Amino acid sequence: MKNNIESYNEDDLQARYRKEEAYIRAKKKVEKIVGFYWHLAIYVVVSIFLIVLIYTKSGEPFWSIAVWSTPIFWGIGVVFHFLGVFGADYMFGKNWEERKIQKYMNQEKDKQHWE
């Protein structure tokens, strides 16, 4: 009689666990990114609406603080939301530095090659 029970393989179990954890982390990251883009879209729409409404109803000059205060302060919140989702290293992180260094090294190499 053949045994139908599979042997316990700890490596397979750990690999599946790590893969599932990575999937959950990736899904949470995507949800945060989608949340940020919704926040940004709502910010743009509501800010345009408020600027037009306040400007037309208040009689204030277009470039006055009364017209722009809500979009400015809410925009600061959007920037912090961006930094919370993408991180402060998004623009000038380590990868950016390495790409720029490589770019300038390649430019120097090309420049010396033709001289």
PDB file of C-alpha atoms in Angstrom:
ATOM      1  CA  MET A   1       0.000   0.000   0.000  1.00  0.00           C
ATOM      2  CA  LYS A   2       1.366   3.365  -1.043  1.00  0.00           C
ATOM      3  CA  ASN A   3       1.425   6.244   1.412  1.00  0.00           C
ATOM      4  CA  ASN A   4      -0.590   9.250   0.055  1.00  0.00           C
ATOM      5  CA  ILE A   5       0.700  11.677   2.641  1.00  0.00           C
ATOM      6  CA  GLU A   6       3.193  14.218   1.309  1.00  0.00           C
ATOM      7  CA  SER A   7       6.345  14.674   3.290  1.00  0.00           C
ATOM      8  CA  TYR A   8       6.770  17.860   5.263  1.00  0.00           C
ATOM      9  CA  ASN A   9       9.094  20.235   3.464  1.00  0.00           C
ATOM     10  CA  GLU A  10       9.983  23.243   5.574  1.00  0.00           C
ATOM     11  CA  ASP A  11      11.624  25.125   2.694  1.00  0.00           C
ATOM     12  CA  ASP A  12       8.429  25.071   0.619  1.00  0.00           C
ATOM     13  CA  LEU A  13       6.376  26.295   3.548  1.00  0.00           C
ATOM     14  CA  GLN A  14       8.779  29.147   4.308  1.00  0.00           C
ATOM     15  CA  ALA A  15       8.985  30.130   0.641  1.00  0.00           C
ATOM     16  CA  ARG A  16       5.195  30.254   0.369  1.00  0.00           C
ATOM     17  CA  TYR A  17       5.014  32.280   3.598  1.00  0.00           C
ATOM     18  CA  ARG A  18       7.607  34.796   2.335  1.00  0.00           C
ATOM     19  CA  LYS A  19       5.820  35.044  -1.006  1.00  0.00           C
ATOM     20  CA  GLU A  20       2.479  35.678   0.694  1.00  0.00           C
ATOM     21  CA  GLU A  21       4.013  38.322   2.974  1.00  0.00           C
ATOM     22  CA  ALA A  22       5.574  40.056  -0.037  1.00  0.00           C
ATOM     23  CA  TYR A  23       2.214  39.995  -1.817  1.00  0.00           C
ATOM     24  CA  ILE A  24       0.451  41.548   1.193  1.00  0.00           C
ATOM     25  CA  ARG A  25       3.098  44.289   1.485  1.00  0.00           C
ATOM     26  CA  ALA A  26       2.888  45.028  -2.253  1.00  0.00           C
ATOM     27  CA  LYS A  27      -0.905  45.176  -2.112  1.00  0.00           C
ATOM     28  CA  LYS A  28      -0.813  47.616   0.823  1.00  0.00           C
ATOM     29  CA  LYS A  29       1.706  49.792  -1.049  1.00  0.00           C
ATOM     30  CA  VAL A  30      -0.524  49.880  -4.139  1.00  0.00           C
ATOM     31  CA  GLU A  31      -3.535  50.781  -1.971  1.00  0.00           C
ATOM     32  CA  LYS A  32      -1.551  53.682  -0.458  1.00  0.00           C
ATOM     33  CA  ILE A  33      -0.547  54.905  -3.930  1.00  0.00           C
ATOM     34  CA  VAL A  34      -4.147  54.724  -5.164  1.00  0.00           C
ATOM     35  CA  GLY A  35      -5.265  56.590  -2.030  1.00  0.00           C
ATOM     36  CA  PHE A  36      -2.744  59.335  -2.705  1.00  0.00           C
ATOM     37  CA  TYR A  37      -3.876  59.740  -6.326  1.00  0.00           C
ATOM     38  CA  TRP A  38      -7.497  59.993  -5.207  1.00  0.00           C
ATOM     39  CA  HIS A  39      -6.486  62.609  -2.643  1.00  0.00           C
ATOM     40  CA  LEU A  40      -4.612  64.541  -5.335  1.00  0.00           C
ATOM     41  CA  ALA A  41      -7.549  64.395  -7.771  1.00  0.00           C
ATOM     42  CA  ILE A  42     -10.030  65.572  -5.144  1.00  0.00           C
ATOM     43  CA  TYR A  43      -7.612  68.327  -4.109  1.00  0.00           C
ATOM     44  CA  VAL A  44      -7.360  69.624  -7.685  1.00  0.00           C
ATOM     45  CA  VAL A  45     -11.113  69.569  -8.331  1.00  0.00           C
ATOM     46  CA  VAL A  46     -12.130  71.101  -5.006  1.00  0.00           C
ATOM     47  CA  SER A  47      -9.354  73.715  -5.127  1.00  0.00           C
ATOM     48  CA  ILE A  48     -10.418  74.903  -8.579  1.00  0.00           C
ATOM     49  CA  PHE A  49     -14.032  75.048  -7.390  1.00  0.00           C
ATOM     50  CA  LEU A  50     -13.102  76.987  -4.234  1.00  0.00           C
ATOM     51  CA  ILE A  51     -10.833  79.428  -6.053  1.00  0.00           C
ATOM     52  CA  VAL A  52     -13.549  80.260  -8.580  1.00  0.00           C
ATOM     53  CA  LEU A  53     -16.268  80.447  -5.915  1.00  0.00           C
ATOM     54  CA  ILE A  54     -14.328  82.611  -3.475  1.00  0.00           C
ATOM     55  CA  TYR A  55     -12.994  84.887  -6.205  1.00  0.00           C
ATOM     56  CA  THR A  56     -16.414  85.508  -7.756  1.00  0.00           C
ATOM     57  CA  LYS A  57     -18.366  85.882  -4.486  1.00  0.00           C
ATOM     58  CA  SER A  58     -15.912  87.724  -2.229  1.00  0.00           C
ATOM     59  CA  GLY A  59     -14.834  90.561  -4.463  1.00  0.00           C
ATOM     60  CA  GLU A  60     -11.233  89.993  -3.377  1.00  0.00           C
ATOM     61  CA  PRO A  61      -8.420  90.331  -5.939  1.00  0.00           C
ATOM     62  CA  PHE A  62      -7.552  87.034  -7.631  1.00  0.00           C
ATOM     63  CA  TRP A  63      -4.078  86.823  -6.104  1.00  0.00           C
ATOM     64  CA  SER A  64      -5.190  87.587  -2.529  1.00  0.00           C
ATOM     65  CA  ILE A  65      -4.617  85.210   0.368  1.00  0.00           C
ATOM     66  CA  ALA A  66      -8.379  84.936   0.895  1.00  0.00           C
ATOM     67  CA  VAL A  67      -8.742  83.231  -2.471  1.00  0.00           C
ATOM     68  CA  TRP A  68      -5.695  80.971  -2.224  1.00  0.00           C
ATOM     69  CA  SER A  69      -5.485  80.092   1.497  1.00  0.00           C
ATOM     70  CA  THR A  70      -7.374  76.779   1.384  1.00  0.00           C
ATOM     71  CA  PRO A  71      -5.535  75.411  -1.693  1.00  0.00           C
ATOM     72  CA  ILE A  72      -2.175  76.465  -0.228  1.00  0.00           C
ATOM     73  CA  PHE A  73      -2.673  74.847   3.177  1.00  0.00           C
ATOM     74  CA  TRP A  74      -4.394  71.763   1.769  1.00  0.00           C
ATOM     75  CA  GLY A  75      -1.564  71.536  -0.778  1.00  0.00           C
ATOM     76  CA  ILE A  76       0.908  71.325   2.098  1.00  0.00           C
ATOM     77  CA  GLY A  77      -1.103  68.371   3.381  1.00  0.00           C
ATOM     78  CA  VAL A  78      -0.991  66.759  -0.067  1.00  0.00           C
ATOM     79  CA  VAL A  79       2.807  67.149  -0.116  1.00  0.00           C
ATOM     80  CA  PHE A  80       3.075  65.391   3.251  1.00  0.00           C
ATOM     81  CA  HIS A  81       0.754  62.646   1.996  1.00  0.00           C
ATOM     82  CA  PHE A  82       3.051  62.257  -1.035  1.00  0.00           C
ATOM     83  CA  LEU A  83       6.095  61.976   1.217  1.00  0.00           C
ATOM     84  CA  GLY A  84       4.286  59.439   3.402  1.00  0.00           C
ATOM     85  CA  VAL A  85       3.430  57.250   0.412  1.00  0.00           C
ATOM     86  CA  PHE A  86       6.496  57.555  -1.794  1.00  0.00           C
ATOM     87  CA  GLY A  87       9.080  58.520   0.804  1.00  0.00           C
ATOM     88  CA  ALA A  88      11.434  61.450   0.981  1.00  0.00           C
ATOM     89  CA  ASP A  89      13.963  59.626  -1.205  1.00  0.00           C
ATOM     90  CA  TYR A  90      11.594  59.539  -4.190  1.00  0.00           C
ATOM     91  CA  MET A  91      13.156  62.482  -5.988  1.00  0.00           C
ATOM     92  CA  PHE A  92      16.715  62.534  -4.672  1.00  0.00           C
ATOM     93  CA  GLY A  93      17.263  59.099  -3.165  1.00  0.00           C
ATOM     94  CA  LYS A  94      20.203  56.765  -3.525  1.00  0.00           C
ATOM     95  CA  ASN A  95      19.028  55.424  -6.891  1.00  0.00           C
ATOM     96  CA  TRP A  96      18.782  58.965  -8.243  1.00  0.00           C
ATOM     97  CA  GLU A  97      22.322  59.745  -7.081  1.00  0.00           C
ATOM     98  CA  GLU A  98      23.696  56.585  -8.658  1.00  0.00           C
ATOM     99  CA  ARG A  99      21.910  57.269 -11.967  1.00  0.00           C
ATOM    100  CA  LYS A 100      23.245  60.847 -12.087  1.00  0.00           C
ATOM    101  CA  ILE A 101      26.791  59.754 -11.258  1.00  0.00           C
ATOM    102  CA  GLN A 102      26.625  57.123 -13.995  1.00  0.00           C
ATOM    103  CA  LYS A 103      25.221  59.680 -16.444  1.00  0.00           C
ATOM    104  CA  TYR A 104      28.034  62.160 -15.806  1.00  0.00           C
ATOM    105  CA  MET A 105      30.659  59.423 -15.930  1.00  0.00           C
ATOM    106  CA  ASN A 106      29.305  58.311 -19.309  1.00  0.00           C
ATOM    107  CA  GLN A 107      29.345  61.910 -20.547  1.00  0.00           C
ATOM    108  CA  GLU A 108      32.976  62.293 -19.476  1.00  0.00           C
ATOM    109  CA  LYS A 109      33.870  58.997 -21.120  1.00  0.00           C
ATOM    110  CA  ASP A 110      32.187  60.034 -24.390  1.00  0.00           C
ATOM    111  CA  LYS A 111      33.851  63.423 -24.245  1.00  0.00           C
ATOM    112  CA  GLN A 112      37.318  61.931 -23.758  1.00  0.00           C
ATOM    113  CA  HIS A 113      36.666  59.332 -26.415  1.00  0.00           C
ATOM    114  CA  TRP A 114      36.208  61.983 -29.110  1.00  0.00           C
ATOM    115  CA  GLU A 115      39.111  64.215 -28.081  1.00  0.00           C
TER     116      GLU A 115
END
